[in-house]
JSON list of C-alpha atoms in Angstrom, two decimals:
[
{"chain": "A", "resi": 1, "resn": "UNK", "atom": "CA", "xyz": [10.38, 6.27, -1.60]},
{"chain": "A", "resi": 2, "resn": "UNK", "atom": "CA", "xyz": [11.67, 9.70, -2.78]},
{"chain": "A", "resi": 3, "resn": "UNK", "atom": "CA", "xyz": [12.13, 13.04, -0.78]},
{"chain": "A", "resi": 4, "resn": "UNK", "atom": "CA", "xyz": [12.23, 16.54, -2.58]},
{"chain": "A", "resi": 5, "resn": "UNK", "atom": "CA", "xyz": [15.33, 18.54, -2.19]},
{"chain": "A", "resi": 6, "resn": "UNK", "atom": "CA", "xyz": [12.75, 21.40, -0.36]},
{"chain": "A", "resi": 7, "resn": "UNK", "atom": "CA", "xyz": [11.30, 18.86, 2.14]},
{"chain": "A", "resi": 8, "resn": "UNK", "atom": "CA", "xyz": [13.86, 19.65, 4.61]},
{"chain": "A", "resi": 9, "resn": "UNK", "atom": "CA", "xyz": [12.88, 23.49, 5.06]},
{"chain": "A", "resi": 10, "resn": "UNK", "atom": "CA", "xyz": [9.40, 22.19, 6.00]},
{"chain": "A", "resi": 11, "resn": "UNK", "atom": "CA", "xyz": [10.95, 20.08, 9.39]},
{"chain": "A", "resi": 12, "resn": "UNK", "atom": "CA", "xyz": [13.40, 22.47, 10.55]},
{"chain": "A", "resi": 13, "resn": "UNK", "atom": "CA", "xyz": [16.27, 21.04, 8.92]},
{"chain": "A", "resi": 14, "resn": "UNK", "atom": "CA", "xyz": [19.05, 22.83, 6.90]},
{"chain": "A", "resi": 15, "resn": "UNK", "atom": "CA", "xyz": [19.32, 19.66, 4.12]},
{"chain": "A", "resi": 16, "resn": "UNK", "atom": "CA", "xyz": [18.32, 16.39, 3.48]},
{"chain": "A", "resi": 17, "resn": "UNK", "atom": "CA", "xyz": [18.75, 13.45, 4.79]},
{"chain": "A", "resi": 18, "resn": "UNK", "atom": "CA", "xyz": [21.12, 11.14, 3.19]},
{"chain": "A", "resi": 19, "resn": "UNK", "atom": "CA", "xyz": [20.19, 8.02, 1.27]},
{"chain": "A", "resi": 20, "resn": "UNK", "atom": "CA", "xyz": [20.80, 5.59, 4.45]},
{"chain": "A", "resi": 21, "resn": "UNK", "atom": "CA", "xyz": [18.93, 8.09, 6.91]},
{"chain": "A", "resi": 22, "resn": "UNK", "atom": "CA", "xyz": [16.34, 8.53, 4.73]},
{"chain": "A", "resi": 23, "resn": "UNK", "atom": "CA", "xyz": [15.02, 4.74, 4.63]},
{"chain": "A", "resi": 24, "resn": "UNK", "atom": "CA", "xyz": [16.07, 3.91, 8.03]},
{"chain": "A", "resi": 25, "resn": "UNK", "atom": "CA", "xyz": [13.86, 7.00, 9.23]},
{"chain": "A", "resi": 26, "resn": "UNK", "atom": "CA", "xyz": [10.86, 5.95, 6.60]},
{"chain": "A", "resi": 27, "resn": "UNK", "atom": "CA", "xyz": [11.03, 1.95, 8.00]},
{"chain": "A", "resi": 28, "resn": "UNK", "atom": "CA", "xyz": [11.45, 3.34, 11.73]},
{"chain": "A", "resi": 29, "resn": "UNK", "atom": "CA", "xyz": [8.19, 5.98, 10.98]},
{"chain": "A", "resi": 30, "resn": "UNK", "atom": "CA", "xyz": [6.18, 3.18, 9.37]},
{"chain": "A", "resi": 31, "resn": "UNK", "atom": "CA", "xyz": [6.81, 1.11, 12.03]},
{"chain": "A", "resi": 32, "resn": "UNK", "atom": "CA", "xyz": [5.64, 3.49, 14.67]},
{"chain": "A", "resi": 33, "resn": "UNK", "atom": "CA", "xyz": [2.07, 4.34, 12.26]},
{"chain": "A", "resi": 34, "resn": "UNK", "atom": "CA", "xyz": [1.33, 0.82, 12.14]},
{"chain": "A", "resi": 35, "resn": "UNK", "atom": "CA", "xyz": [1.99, 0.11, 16.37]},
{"chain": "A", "resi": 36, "resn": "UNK", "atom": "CA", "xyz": [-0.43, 3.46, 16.52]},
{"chain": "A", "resi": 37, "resn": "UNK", "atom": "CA", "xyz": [-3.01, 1.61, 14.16]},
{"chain": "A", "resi": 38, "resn": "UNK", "atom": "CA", "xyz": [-3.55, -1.16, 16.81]},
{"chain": "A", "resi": 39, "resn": "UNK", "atom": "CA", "xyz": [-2.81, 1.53, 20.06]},
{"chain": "A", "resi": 40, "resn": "UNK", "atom": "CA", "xyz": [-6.47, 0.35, 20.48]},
{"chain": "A", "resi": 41, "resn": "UNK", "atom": "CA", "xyz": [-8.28, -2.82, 20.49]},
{"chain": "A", "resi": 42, "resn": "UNK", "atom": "CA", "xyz": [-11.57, -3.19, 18.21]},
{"chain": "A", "resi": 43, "resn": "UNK", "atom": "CA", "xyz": [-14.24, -3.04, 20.91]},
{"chain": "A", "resi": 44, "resn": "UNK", "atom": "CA", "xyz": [-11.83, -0.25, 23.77]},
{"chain": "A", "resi": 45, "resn": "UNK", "atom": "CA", "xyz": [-14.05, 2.98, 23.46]},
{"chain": "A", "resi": 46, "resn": "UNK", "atom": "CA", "xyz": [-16.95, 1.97, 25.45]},
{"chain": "A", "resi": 47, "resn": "UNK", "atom": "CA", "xyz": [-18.92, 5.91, 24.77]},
{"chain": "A", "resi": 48, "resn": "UNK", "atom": "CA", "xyz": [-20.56, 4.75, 28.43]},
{"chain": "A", "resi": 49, "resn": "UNK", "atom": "CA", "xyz": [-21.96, 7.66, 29.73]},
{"chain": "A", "resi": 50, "resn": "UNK", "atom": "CA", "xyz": [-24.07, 6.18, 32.90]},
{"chain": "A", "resi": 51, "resn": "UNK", "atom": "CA", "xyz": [-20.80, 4.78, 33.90]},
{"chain": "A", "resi": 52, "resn": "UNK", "atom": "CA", "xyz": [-19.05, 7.49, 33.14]},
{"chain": "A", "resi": 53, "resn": "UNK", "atom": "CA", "xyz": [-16.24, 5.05, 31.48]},
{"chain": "A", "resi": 54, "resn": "UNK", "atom": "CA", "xyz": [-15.38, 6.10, 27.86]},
{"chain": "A", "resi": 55, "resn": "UNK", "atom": "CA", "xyz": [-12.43, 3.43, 27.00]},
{"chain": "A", "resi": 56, "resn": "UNK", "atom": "CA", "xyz": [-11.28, 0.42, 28.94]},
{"chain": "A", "resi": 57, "resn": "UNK", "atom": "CA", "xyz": [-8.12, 0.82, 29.86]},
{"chain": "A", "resi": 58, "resn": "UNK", "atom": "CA", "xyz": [-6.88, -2.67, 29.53]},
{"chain": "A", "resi": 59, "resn": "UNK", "atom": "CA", "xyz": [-7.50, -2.55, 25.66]},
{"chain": "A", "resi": 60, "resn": "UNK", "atom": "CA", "xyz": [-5.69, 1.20, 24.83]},
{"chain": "A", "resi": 61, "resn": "UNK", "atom": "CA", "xyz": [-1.79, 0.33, 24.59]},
{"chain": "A", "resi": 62, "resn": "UNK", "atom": "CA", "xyz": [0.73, 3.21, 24.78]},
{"chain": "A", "resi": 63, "resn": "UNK", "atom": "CA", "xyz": [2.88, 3.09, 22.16]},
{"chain": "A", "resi": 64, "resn": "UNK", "atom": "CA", "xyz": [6.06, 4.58, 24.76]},
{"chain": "A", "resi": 65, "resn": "UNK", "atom": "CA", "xyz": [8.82, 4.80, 21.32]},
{"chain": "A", "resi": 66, "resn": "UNK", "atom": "CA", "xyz": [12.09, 6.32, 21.51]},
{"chain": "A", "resi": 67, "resn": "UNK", "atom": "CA", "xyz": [14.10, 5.49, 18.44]},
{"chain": "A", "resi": 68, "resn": "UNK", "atom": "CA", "xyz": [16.47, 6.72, 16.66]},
{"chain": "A", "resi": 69, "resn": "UNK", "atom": "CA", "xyz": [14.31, 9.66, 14.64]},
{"chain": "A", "resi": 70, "resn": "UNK", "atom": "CA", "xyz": [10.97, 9.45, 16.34]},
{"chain": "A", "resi": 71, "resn": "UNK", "atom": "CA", "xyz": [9.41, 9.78, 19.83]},
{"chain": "A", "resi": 72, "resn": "UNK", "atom": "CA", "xyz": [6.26, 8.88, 20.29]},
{"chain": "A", "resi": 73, "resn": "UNK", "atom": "CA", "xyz": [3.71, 8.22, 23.30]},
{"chain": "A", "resi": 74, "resn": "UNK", "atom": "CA", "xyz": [1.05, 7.44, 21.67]},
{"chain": "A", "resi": 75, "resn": "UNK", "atom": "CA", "xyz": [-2.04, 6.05, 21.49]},
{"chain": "A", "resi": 76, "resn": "UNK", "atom": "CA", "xyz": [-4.16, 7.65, 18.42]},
{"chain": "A", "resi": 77, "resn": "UNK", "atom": "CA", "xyz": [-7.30, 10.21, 19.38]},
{"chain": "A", "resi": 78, "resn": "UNK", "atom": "CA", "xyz": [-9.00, 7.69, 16.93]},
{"chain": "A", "resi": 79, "resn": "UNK", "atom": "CA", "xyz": [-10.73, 5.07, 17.13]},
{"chain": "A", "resi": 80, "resn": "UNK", "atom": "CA", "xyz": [-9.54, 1.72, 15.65]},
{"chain": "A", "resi": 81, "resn": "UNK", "atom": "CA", "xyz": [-10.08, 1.49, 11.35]},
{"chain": "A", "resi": 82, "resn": "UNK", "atom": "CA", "xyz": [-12.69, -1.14, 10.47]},
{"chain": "A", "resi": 83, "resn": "UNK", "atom": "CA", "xyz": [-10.10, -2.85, 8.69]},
{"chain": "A", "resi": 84, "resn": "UNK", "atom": "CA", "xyz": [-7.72, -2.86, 11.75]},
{"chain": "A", "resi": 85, "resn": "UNK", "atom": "CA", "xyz": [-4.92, -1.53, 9.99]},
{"chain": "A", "resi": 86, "resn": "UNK", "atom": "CA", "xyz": [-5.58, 0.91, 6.66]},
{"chain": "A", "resi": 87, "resn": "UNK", "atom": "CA", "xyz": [-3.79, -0.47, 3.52]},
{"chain": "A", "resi": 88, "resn": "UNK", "atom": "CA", "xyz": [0.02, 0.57, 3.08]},
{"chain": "A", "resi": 89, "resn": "UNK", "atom": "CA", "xyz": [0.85, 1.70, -0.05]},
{"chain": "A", "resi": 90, "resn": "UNK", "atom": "CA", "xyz": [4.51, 2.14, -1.67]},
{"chain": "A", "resi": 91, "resn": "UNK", "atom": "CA", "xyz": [5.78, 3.57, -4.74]},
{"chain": "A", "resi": 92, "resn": "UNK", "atom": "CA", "xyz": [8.18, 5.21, -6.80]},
{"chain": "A", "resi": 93, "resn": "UNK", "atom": "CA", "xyz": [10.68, 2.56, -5.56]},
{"chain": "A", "resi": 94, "resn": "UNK", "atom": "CA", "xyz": [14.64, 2.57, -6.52]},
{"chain": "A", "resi": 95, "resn": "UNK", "atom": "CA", "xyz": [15.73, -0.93, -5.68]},
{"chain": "A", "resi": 96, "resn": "UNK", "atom": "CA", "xyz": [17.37, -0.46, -2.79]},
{"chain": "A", "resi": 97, "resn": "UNK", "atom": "CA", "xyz": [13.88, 0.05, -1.39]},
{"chain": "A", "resi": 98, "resn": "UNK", "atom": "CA", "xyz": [12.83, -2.89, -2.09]},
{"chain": "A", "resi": 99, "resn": "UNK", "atom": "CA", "xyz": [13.97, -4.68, 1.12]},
{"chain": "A", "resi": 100, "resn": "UNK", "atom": "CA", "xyz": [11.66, -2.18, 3.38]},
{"chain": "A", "resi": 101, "resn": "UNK", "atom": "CA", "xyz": [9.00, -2.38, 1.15]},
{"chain": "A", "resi": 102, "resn": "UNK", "atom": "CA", "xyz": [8.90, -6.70, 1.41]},
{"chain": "A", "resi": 103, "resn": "UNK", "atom": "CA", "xyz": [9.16, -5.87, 5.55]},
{"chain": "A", "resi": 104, "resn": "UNK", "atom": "CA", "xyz": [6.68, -3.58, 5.70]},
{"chain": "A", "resi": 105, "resn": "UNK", "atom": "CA", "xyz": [4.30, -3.01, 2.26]},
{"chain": "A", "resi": 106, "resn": "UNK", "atom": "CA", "xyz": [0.74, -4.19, 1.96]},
{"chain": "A", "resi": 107, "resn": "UNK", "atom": "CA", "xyz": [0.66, -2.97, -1.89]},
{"chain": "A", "resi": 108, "resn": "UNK", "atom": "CA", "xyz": [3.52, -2.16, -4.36]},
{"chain": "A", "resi": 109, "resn": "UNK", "atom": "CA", "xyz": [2.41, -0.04, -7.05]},
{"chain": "A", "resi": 110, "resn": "UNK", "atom": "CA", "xyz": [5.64, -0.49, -10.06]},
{"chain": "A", "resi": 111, "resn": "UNK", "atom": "CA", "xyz": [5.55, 1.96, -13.46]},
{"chain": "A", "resi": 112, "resn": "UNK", "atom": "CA", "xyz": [4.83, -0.62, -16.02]},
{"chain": "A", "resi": 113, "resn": "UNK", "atom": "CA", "xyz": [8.10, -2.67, -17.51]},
{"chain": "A", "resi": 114, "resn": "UNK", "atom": "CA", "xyz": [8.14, -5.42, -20.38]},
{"chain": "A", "resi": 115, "resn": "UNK", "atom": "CA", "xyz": [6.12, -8.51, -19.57]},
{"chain": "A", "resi": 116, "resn": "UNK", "atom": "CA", "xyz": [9.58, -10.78, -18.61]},
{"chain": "A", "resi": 117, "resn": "UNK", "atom": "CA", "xyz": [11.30, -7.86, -16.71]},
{"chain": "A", "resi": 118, "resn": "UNK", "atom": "CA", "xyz": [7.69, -7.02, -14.85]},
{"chain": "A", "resi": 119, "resn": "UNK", "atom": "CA", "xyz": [7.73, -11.23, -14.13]},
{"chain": "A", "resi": 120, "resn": "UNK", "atom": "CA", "xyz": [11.55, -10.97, -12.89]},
{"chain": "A", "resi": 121, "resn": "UNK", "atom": "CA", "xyz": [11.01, -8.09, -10.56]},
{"chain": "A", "resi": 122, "resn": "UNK", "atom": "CA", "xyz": [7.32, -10.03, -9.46]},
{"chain": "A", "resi": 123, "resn": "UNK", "atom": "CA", "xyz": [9.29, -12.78, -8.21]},
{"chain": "A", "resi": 124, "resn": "UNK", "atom": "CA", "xyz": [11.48, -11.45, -6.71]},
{"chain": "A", "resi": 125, "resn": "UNK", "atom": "CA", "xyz": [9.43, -9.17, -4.76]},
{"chain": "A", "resi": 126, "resn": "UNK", "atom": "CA", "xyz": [7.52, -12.42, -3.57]},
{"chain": "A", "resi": 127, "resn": "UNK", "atom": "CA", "xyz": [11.19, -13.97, -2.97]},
{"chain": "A", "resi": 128, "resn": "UNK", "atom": "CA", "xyz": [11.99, -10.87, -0.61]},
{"chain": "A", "resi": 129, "resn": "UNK", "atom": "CA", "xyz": [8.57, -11.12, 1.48]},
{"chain": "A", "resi": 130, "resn": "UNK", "atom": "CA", "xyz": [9.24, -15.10, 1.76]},
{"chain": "A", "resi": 131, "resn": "UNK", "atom": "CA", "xyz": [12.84, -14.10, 3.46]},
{"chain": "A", "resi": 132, "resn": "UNK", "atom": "CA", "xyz": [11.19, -12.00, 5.64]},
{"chain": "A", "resi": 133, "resn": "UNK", "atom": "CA", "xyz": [9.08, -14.67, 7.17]},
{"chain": "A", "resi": 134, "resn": "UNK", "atom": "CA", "xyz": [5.89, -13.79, 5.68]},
{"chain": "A", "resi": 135, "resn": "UNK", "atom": "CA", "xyz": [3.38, -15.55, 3.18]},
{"chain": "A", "resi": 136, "resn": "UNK", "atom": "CA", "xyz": [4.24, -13.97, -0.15]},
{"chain": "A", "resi": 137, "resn": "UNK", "atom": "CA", "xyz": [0.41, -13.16, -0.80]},
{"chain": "A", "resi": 138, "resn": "UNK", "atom": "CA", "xyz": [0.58, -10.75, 2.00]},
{"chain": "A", "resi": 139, "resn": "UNK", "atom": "CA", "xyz": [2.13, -8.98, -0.60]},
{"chain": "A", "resi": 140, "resn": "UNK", "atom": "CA", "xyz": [0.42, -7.34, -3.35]},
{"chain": "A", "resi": 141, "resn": "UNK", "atom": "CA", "xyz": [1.83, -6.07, -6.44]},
{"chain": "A", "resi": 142, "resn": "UNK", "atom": "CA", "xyz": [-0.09, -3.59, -8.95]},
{"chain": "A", "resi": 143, "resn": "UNK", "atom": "CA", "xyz": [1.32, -2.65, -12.35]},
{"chain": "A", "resi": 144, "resn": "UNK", "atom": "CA", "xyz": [0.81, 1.19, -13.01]},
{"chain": "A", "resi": 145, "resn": "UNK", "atom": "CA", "xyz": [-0.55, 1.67, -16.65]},
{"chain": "A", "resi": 146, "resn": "UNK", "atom": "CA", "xyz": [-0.86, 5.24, -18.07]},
{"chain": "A", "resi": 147, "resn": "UNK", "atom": "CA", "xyz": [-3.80, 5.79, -20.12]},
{"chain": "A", "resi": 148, "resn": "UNK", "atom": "CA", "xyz": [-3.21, 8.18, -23.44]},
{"chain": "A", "resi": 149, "resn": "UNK", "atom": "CA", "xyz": [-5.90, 10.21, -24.60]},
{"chain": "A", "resi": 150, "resn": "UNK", "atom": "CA", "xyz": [-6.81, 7.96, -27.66]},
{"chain": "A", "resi": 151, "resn": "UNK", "atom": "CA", "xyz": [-5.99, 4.80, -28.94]},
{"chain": "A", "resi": 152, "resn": "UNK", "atom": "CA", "xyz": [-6.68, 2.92, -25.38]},
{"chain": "A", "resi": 153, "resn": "UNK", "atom": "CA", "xyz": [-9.05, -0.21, -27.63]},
{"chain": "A", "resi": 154, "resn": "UNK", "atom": "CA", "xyz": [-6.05, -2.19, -27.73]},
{"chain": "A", "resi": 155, "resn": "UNK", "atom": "CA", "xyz": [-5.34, -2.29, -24.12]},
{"chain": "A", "resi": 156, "resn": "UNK", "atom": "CA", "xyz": [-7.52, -5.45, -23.52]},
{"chain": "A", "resi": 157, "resn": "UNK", "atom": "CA", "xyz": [-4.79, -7.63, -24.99]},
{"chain": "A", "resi": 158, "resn": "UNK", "atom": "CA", "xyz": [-2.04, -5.50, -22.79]},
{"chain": "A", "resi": 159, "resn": "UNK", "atom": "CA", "xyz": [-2.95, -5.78, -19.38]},
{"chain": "A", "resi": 160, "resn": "UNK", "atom": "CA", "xyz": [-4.15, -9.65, -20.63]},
{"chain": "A", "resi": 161, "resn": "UNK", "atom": "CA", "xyz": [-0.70, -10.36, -21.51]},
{"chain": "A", "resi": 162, "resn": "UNK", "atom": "CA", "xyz": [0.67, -9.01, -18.01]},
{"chain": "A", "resi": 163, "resn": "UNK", "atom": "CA", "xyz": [-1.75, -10.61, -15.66]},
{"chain": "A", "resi": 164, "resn": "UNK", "atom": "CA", "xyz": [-1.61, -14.50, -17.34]},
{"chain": "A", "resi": 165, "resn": "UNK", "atom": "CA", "xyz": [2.10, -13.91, -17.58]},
{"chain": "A", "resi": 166, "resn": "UNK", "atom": "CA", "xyz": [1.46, -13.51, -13.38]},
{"chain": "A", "resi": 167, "resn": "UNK", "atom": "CA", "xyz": [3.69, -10.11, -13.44]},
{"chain": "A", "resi": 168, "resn": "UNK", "atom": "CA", "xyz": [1.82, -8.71, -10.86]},
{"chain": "A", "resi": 169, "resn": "UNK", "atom": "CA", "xyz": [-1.50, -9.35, -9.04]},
{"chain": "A", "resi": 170, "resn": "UNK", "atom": "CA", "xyz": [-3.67, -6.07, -10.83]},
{"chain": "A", "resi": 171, "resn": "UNK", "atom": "CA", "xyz": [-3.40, -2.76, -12.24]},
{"chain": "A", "resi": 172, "resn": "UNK", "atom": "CA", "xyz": [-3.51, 0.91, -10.66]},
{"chain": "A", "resi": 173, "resn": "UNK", "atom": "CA", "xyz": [-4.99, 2.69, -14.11]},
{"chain": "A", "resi": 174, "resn": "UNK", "atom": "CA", "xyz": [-3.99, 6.29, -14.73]},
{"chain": "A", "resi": 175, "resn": "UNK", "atom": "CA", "xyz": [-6.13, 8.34, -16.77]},
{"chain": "A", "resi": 176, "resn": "UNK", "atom": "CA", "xyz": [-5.76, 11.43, -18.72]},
{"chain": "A", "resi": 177, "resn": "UNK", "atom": "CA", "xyz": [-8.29, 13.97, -17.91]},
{"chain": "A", "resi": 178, "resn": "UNK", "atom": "CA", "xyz": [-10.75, 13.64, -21.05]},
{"chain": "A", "resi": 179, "resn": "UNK", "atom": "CA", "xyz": [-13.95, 12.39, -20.60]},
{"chain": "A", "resi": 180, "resn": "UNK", "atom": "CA", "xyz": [-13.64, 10.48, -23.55]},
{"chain": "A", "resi": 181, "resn": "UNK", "atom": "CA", "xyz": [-10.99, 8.10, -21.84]},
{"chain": "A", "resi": 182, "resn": "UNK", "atom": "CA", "xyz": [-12.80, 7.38, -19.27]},
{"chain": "A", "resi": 183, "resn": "UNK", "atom": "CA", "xyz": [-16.39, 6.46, -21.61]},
{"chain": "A", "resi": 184, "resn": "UNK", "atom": "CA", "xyz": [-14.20, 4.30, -24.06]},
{"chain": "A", "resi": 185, "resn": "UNK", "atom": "CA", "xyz": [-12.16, 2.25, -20.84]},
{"chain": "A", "resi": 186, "resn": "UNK", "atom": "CA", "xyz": [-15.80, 1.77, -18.99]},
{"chain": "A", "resi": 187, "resn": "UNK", "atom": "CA", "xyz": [-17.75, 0.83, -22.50]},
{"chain": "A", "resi": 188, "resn": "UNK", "atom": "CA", "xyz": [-15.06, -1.18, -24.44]},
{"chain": "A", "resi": 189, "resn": "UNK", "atom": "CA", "xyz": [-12.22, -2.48, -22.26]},
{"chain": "A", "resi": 190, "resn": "UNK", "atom": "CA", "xyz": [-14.33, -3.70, -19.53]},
{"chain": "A", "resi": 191, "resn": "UNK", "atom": "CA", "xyz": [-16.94, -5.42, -21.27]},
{"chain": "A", "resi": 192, "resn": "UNK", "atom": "CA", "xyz": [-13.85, -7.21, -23.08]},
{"chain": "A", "resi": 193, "resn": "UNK", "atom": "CA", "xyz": [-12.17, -8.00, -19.80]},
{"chain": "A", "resi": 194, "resn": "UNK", "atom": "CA", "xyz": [-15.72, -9.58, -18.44]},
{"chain": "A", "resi": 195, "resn": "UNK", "atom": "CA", "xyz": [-15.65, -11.42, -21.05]},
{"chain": "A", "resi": 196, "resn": "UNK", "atom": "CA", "xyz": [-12.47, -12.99, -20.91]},
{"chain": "A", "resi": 197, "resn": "UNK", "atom": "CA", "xyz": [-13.32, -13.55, -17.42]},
{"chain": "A", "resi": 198, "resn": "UNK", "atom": "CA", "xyz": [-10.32, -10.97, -16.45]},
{"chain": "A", "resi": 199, "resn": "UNK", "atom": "CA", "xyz": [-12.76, -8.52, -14.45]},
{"chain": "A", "resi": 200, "resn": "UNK", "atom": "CA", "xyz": [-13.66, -9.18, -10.82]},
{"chain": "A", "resi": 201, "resn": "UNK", "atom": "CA", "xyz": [-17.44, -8.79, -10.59]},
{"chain": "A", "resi": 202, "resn": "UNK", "atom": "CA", "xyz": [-18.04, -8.84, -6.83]},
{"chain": "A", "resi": 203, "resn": "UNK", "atom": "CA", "xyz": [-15.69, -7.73, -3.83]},
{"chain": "A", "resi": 204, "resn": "UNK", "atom": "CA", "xyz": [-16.08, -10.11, -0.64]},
{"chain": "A", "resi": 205, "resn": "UNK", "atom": "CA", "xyz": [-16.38, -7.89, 2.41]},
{"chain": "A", "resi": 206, "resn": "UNK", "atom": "CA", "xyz": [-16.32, -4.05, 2.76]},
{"chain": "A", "resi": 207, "resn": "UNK", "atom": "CA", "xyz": [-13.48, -2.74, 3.04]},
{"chain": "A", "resi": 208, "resn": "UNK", "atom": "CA", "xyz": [-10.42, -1.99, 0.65]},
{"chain": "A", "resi": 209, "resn": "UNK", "atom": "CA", "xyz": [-8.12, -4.89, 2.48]},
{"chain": "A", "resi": 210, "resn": "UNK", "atom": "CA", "xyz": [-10.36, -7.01, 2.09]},
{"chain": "A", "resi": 211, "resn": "UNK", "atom": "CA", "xyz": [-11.48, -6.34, -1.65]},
{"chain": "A", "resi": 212, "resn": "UNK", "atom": "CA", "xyz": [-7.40, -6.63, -1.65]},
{"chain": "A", "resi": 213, "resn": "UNK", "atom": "CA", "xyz": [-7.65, -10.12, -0.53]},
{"chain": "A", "resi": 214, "resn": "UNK", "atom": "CA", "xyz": [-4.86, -8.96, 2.59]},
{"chain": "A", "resi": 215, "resn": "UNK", "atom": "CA", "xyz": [-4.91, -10.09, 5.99]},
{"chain": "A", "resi": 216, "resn": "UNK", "atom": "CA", "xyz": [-6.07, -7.65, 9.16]},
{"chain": "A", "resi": 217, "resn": "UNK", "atom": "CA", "xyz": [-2.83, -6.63, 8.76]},
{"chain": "A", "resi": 218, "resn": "UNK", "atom": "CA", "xyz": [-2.03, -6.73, 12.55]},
{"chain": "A", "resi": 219, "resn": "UNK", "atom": "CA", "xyz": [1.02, -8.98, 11.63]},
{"chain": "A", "resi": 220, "resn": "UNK", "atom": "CA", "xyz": [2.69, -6.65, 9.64]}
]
């Protein structure tokens, strides 16, 4: 979790927060997002026109949060997601993050490190989610790999040697803006992948949490 040095003309502020503000205001904002997700149970908006009754009032909970950087009434002018809460993404993590990001991450998205410091810092992120009080597979870490413009055909035997190594749980692949890279990942590194049974084939359910294999996310 970064901020740019011109954020802070863009909210009315003369500088930048400092280190310690910063991540105390980023935990305290995701915290309010993910009370807004679930302002409003799954079946609230009743769209009853003869009735004349658009929500039910018992399932739309006001959010009422006065904290230290935020307040916020709430609830959403949106519906609930069909995954109940969208996925919550981090990155570009310094490791003082990582605490917040165990608390409150659904994915972790790391730049790619050797396979044993990439199994260390796997571990350790599970270790961190397990303090918290949470199942460590609530937790999902993705390896970012950068794909060059040529030369990708040995990259089979990379990202084989991360995931049986159990560094992380998948990979967020980066590609350059060639065509070419994209032809030569789709016709030789996944066919190689299938067959060393590496490649998921089928996603249960339809939505990106649960292709994720994560929980509603209500919890978290």
């Amino acid at each position: 979790m970064t901020q740019a040095p011109d954020e802070a003309d863009n909210f009315s502020r003369p500088e930048e927060f400092s280190d310690d503000d910063f991540r105390r205001r980023a935990e305290e904002y995701i915290a309010v997002v993910r009370r807004l997700w679930n302002g409003w149970d799954s079946d609230a908006l009743l769209f009853d026109k003869s009735g004349g009754r658009f929500h039910d009032p018992e399932k739309m909970h006001l959010l009422d949060h006065k904290g230290e950087f935020f307040s916020v009434r709430g609830p959403l002018n949106v519906a609930r997601s069909p995954q109940h809460t969208p996925v919550l993404v981090l990155s570009g993590l310094s490791e003082a993050d990582f605490d917040i990001a165990a608390r409150t991450a659904d994915v972790i998205v790391c730049d790619e490190w050797p396979a044993a410091e990439s199994k260390a810092r796997y571990d350790d992120f599970r270790r961190r989610v397990s303090m918290c009080g949470s199942e460590p597979d609530t937790l999902k870490v993705l390896t970012c790999i950068l794909l060059p413009s040529e030369g990708i055909t040995g990259l089979a035997d990379r990202l084989e040697k991360q995931f049986r190594a159990k560094s992380c749980d998948g990979f967020n692949i980066v590609m350059s803006p060639e065509p070419a890279v994209l032809d030569d990942f789709v016709h030789r590194v996944l066919p190689e992948l299938r067959r060393r049974g590496l490649f998921r084939e089928n996603h249960v359910g339809t939505t990106l949490r649960a292709h994720l294999g994560l929980a509603s996310g209500g919890d978290r």
